[in-house]
């Protein structure tokens, strides 16, 4: 059944009057009558008894209305919730982050967002390096602060919020640690830690795998390998046993908001505006 047929049937069943039904549906009486006749033709039996004095449901019509009504009400309720989620700013927003730099940006944005939209609660969730996109796709989080580029047709990337240099994280005793900068060619033959995200370089040897940033730093300190990190590591993870050296010819590292294409709503847009200062 088409939506206009369902609405005509259920409204006429309630009003039992073609004129009032037409008024409620904002169509002509003739349109209501035509829709009901077409529906009856498809069913094969009358759904309404019509006389000059009254309109009444037939037994088949009453049964059809009883069968359709619950599903139609559920559909309307679901549509109303979707519309409300699209334009409303109450409820909750789950925001994911990886690392201290992302957390700092999100905390500031949460304060701005909270002042603008006090009816929406923001929940910040720390994630591991590799599982953030999948937790976004699963619906566990609504938006995250991540690294660009993030090539995925189901994910939307917002404006770049932070651009920084890539730095080589190496043990303080490593020969490259004494350099003012390194190039990607200098990394050839070096043992490079494996991690779910980060730069990769030609000619490096694969080292141990790490799942968290703290694990990366621990392995670097232990001399198990070197790794490329963002420039913010100097501020948030300054350690005497690790040196951070700029990688001069590496592309810049960019950070920004990421969300599912199917989950762009007013809360997500509002938080992006809070992040960008709009």
XYZ file of C-alpha atoms in Angstrom:
278
model
C 0.000 0.000 0.000
C 1.121 3.520 -0.775
C 1.402 5.996 2.064
C -1.478 8.154 0.774
C -3.693 5.050 0.647
C -2.846 4.114 4.226
C -3.516 7.655 5.426
C -6.819 7.848 3.551
C -7.971 4.483 4.913
C -7.052 5.180 8.546
C -8.349 8.744 8.561
C -11.663 7.784 6.967
C -11.983 4.894 9.422
C -11.644 7.421 12.237
C -13.792 10.211 10.824
C -16.353 8.103 8.911
C -16.957 11.199 6.828
C -15.376 11.936 3.415
C -15.472 15.704 3.831
C -13.718 15.788 7.215
C -11.205 13.218 5.970
C -10.388 15.441 2.986
C -9.924 18.438 5.271
C -7.519 16.580 7.538
C -5.483 15.292 4.597
C -5.586 18.637 2.768
C -6.973 17.075 -0.414
C -10.325 17.152 -2.187
C -13.224 14.899 -1.249
C -13.076 13.423 -4.727
C -9.426 12.478 -4.193
C -10.292 10.609 -0.986
C -13.147 8.799 -2.688
C -10.963 7.833 -5.635
C -8.190 6.533 -3.366
C -10.615 4.370 -1.377
C -12.199 2.985 -4.569
C -8.775 2.049 -5.938
C -7.869 0.368 -2.684
C -11.147 -1.567 -2.626
C -10.567 -2.647 -6.224
C -7.176 -4.021 -5.248
C -8.552 -5.829 -2.193
C -11.547 -7.154 -4.141
C -14.254 -6.311 -1.625
C -15.754 -3.081 -0.182
C -13.963 -1.627 2.829
C -16.686 0.901 3.679
C -20.468 0.888 3.522
C -21.679 4.154 2.034
C -25.198 5.517 2.255
C -26.585 8.999 2.022
C -26.762 9.098 5.808
C -23.569 7.392 7.014
C -20.198 5.801 6.258
C -19.220 2.641 8.135
C -16.435 0.074 7.972
C -17.212 -3.370 6.587
C -15.874 -6.376 8.504
C -13.025 -6.681 5.992
C -12.312 -2.956 6.286
C -12.268 -3.156 10.080
C -9.836 -6.084 9.968
C -7.551 -4.266 7.529
C -7.502 -1.171 9.717
C -6.675 -3.262 12.804
C -3.825 -4.957 10.927
C -2.330 -1.769 9.521
C -2.774 0.688 12.393
C 0.024 -0.552 14.724
C 2.631 -0.694 11.962
C 1.640 2.744 10.701
C 1.869 4.278 14.169
C 5.274 2.680 14.670
C 6.430 4.080 11.340
C 5.195 7.565 12.242
C 6.889 7.422 15.629
C 10.171 6.303 14.070
C 10.014 9.067 11.486
C 9.259 11.638 14.176
C 12.258 10.481 16.207
C 14.493 10.699 13.137
C 13.298 14.223 12.370
C 13.810 15.251 15.980
C 17.324 13.808 15.983
C 18.083 15.672 12.781
C 17.054 19.070 14.060
C 17.105 18.735 17.828
C 19.999 19.412 20.155
C 18.797 17.687 23.305
C 19.932 14.206 24.273
C 23.539 13.025 24.280
C 26.613 13.124 22.062
C 29.413 10.566 22.344
C 32.788 11.921 21.262
C 35.902 9.787 20.785
C 39.545 10.819 21.002
C 43.039 9.335 20.925
C 45.811 11.005 22.898
C 46.247 14.038 25.103
C 46.293 16.652 22.320
C 42.924 15.513 21.001
C 41.542 15.396 24.532
C 42.582 19.015 25.161
C 40.813 20.252 22.013
C 37.689 18.270 22.834
C 37.527 19.508 26.420
C 37.595 23.111 25.227
C 34.938 22.367 22.591
C 32.779 20.593 25.170
C 32.714 23.732 27.318
C 31.613 25.869 24.359
C 29.046 23.290 23.260
C 27.693 22.972 26.808
C 27.094 26.710 27.088
C 25.294 26.782 23.747
C 23.247 23.608 24.173
C 22.764 22.804 27.868
C 20.168 20.149 27.054
C 22.713 17.872 25.357
C 25.152 15.832 27.459
C 28.597 15.204 25.961
C 30.415 11.969 26.825
C 34.132 11.830 25.977
C 35.567 8.369 25.280
C 39.269 7.589 24.927
C 40.091 5.027 22.234
C 43.045 2.985 21.035
C 44.896 3.946 17.878
C 43.379 1.356 15.591
C 39.793 0.872 16.731
C 38.493 4.449 16.523
C 37.032 4.245 12.973
C 35.280 0.955 13.700
C 33.796 2.260 16.953
C 32.534 5.202 14.916
C 30.977 2.884 12.330
C 29.386 0.690 14.994
C 27.587 3.679 16.518
C 29.464 3.471 19.819
C 30.588 7.049 19.257
C 28.947 9.808 17.192
C 31.997 11.852 16.254
C 35.734 11.608 16.831
C 38.839 13.742 16.511
C 41.174 11.921 14.146
C 44.093 12.233 11.744
C 43.691 13.094 8.070
C 43.601 11.794 5.447
C 41.001 9.198 6.359
C 39.867 7.660 3.078
C 36.486 6.014 3.594
C 33.290 6.699 1.674
C 31.123 6.100 4.753
C 32.955 8.679 6.870
C 32.874 12.460 6.624
C 35.872 14.596 7.566
C 35.336 18.113 8.807
C 37.679 21.108 8.670
C 41.323 20.775 9.685
C 41.729 22.016 13.259
C 45.433 21.422 13.785
C 48.424 21.038 11.463
C 51.729 19.845 12.857
C 55.059 18.319 11.898
C 55.800 14.638 11.963
C 58.552 13.864 14.452
C 60.768 10.827 14.751
C 60.536 9.287 18.216
C 63.833 7.502 18.931
C 65.702 6.356 22.022
C 67.850 9.138 23.447
C 70.930 6.995 22.765
C 70.035 6.409 19.089
C 72.416 7.933 16.479
C 69.512 9.813 14.837
C 68.546 11.357 18.179
C 71.500 13.731 17.955
C 70.366 15.180 14.615
C 68.585 18.541 14.269
C 66.312 16.911 11.688
C 66.117 13.758 9.576
C 64.742 12.933 6.140
C 62.848 9.847 5.081
C 66.036 8.544 3.450
C 67.759 8.557 6.834
C 65.200 6.035 8.066
C 66.139 3.329 5.565
C 67.347 0.209 7.321
C 65.933 1.299 10.684
C 63.591 -0.894 12.725
C 60.188 0.794 12.658
C 57.476 -0.123 15.110
C 54.185 -1.328 13.667
C 50.981 0.337 14.812
C 47.394 0.673 13.537
C 48.066 4.241 12.361
C 51.052 6.350 11.460
C 53.431 6.936 8.592
C 55.230 4.136 6.812
C 58.564 4.502 5.055
C 60.271 2.532 2.331
C 63.323 0.564 3.314
C 62.556 0.256 7.023
C 62.519 -3.065 8.863
C 59.301 -4.075 10.673
C 59.574 -4.038 14.438
C 57.241 -5.081 17.255
C 53.584 -4.091 17.046
C 52.049 -1.633 19.500
C 48.351 -0.948 20.066
C 48.464 2.174 22.240
C 50.550 5.336 22.251
C 52.020 4.571 25.665
C 53.043 1.153 24.386
C 54.773 2.813 21.430
C 56.771 5.081 23.724
C 57.696 2.181 25.982
C 59.008 0.132 23.059
C 60.919 3.128 21.685
C 62.509 3.741 25.093
C 63.478 0.084 25.311
C 65.295 0.317 21.985
C 62.874 -1.978 20.156
C 62.425 0.459 17.284
C 61.609 4.010 16.239
C 58.297 5.592 15.249
C 56.781 8.726 13.696
C 54.599 10.827 16.004
C 52.941 14.224 15.870
C 54.752 17.330 17.088
C 52.376 17.544 20.056
C 54.250 14.608 21.625
C 57.000 17.050 22.667
C 54.516 18.903 24.866
C 52.505 16.022 26.267
C 55.088 13.209 26.336
C 58.428 14.862 27.066
C 60.730 12.148 28.393
C 64.492 12.106 29.021
C 64.791 8.642 27.480
C 63.164 9.622 24.153
C 64.253 12.198 21.579
C 61.896 13.839 19.103
C 63.481 14.854 15.807
C 61.616 16.628 12.954
C 61.185 14.609 9.755
C 61.921 17.390 7.289
C 60.346 16.013 4.091
C 57.320 14.212 5.557
C 53.832 15.576 4.807
C 52.168 17.614 7.536
C 49.951 15.817 10.032
C 46.395 17.185 10.121
C 43.740 16.669 12.790
C 40.017 17.229 12.511
C 36.526 15.894 13.296
C 35.250 12.714 11.649
C 31.731 11.284 11.700
C 29.545 8.778 9.865
C 27.878 10.106 6.730
C 24.585 8.574 7.900
C 24.815 10.220 11.315
C 25.111 13.901 10.436
C 22.618 15.635 12.682
C 22.219 18.861 14.593
C 24.243 17.637 17.573
C 27.186 16.624 15.389
C 27.044 19.891 13.441
C 26.813 21.858 16.663
C 29.894 20.153 18.100
C 31.885 20.765 14.903
C 30.984 24.450 15.199
C 32.159 24.412 18.815
C 35.448 22.854 17.709
C 36.035 25.411 14.968
C 34.868 28.416 16.977
C 32.040 29.124 14.535
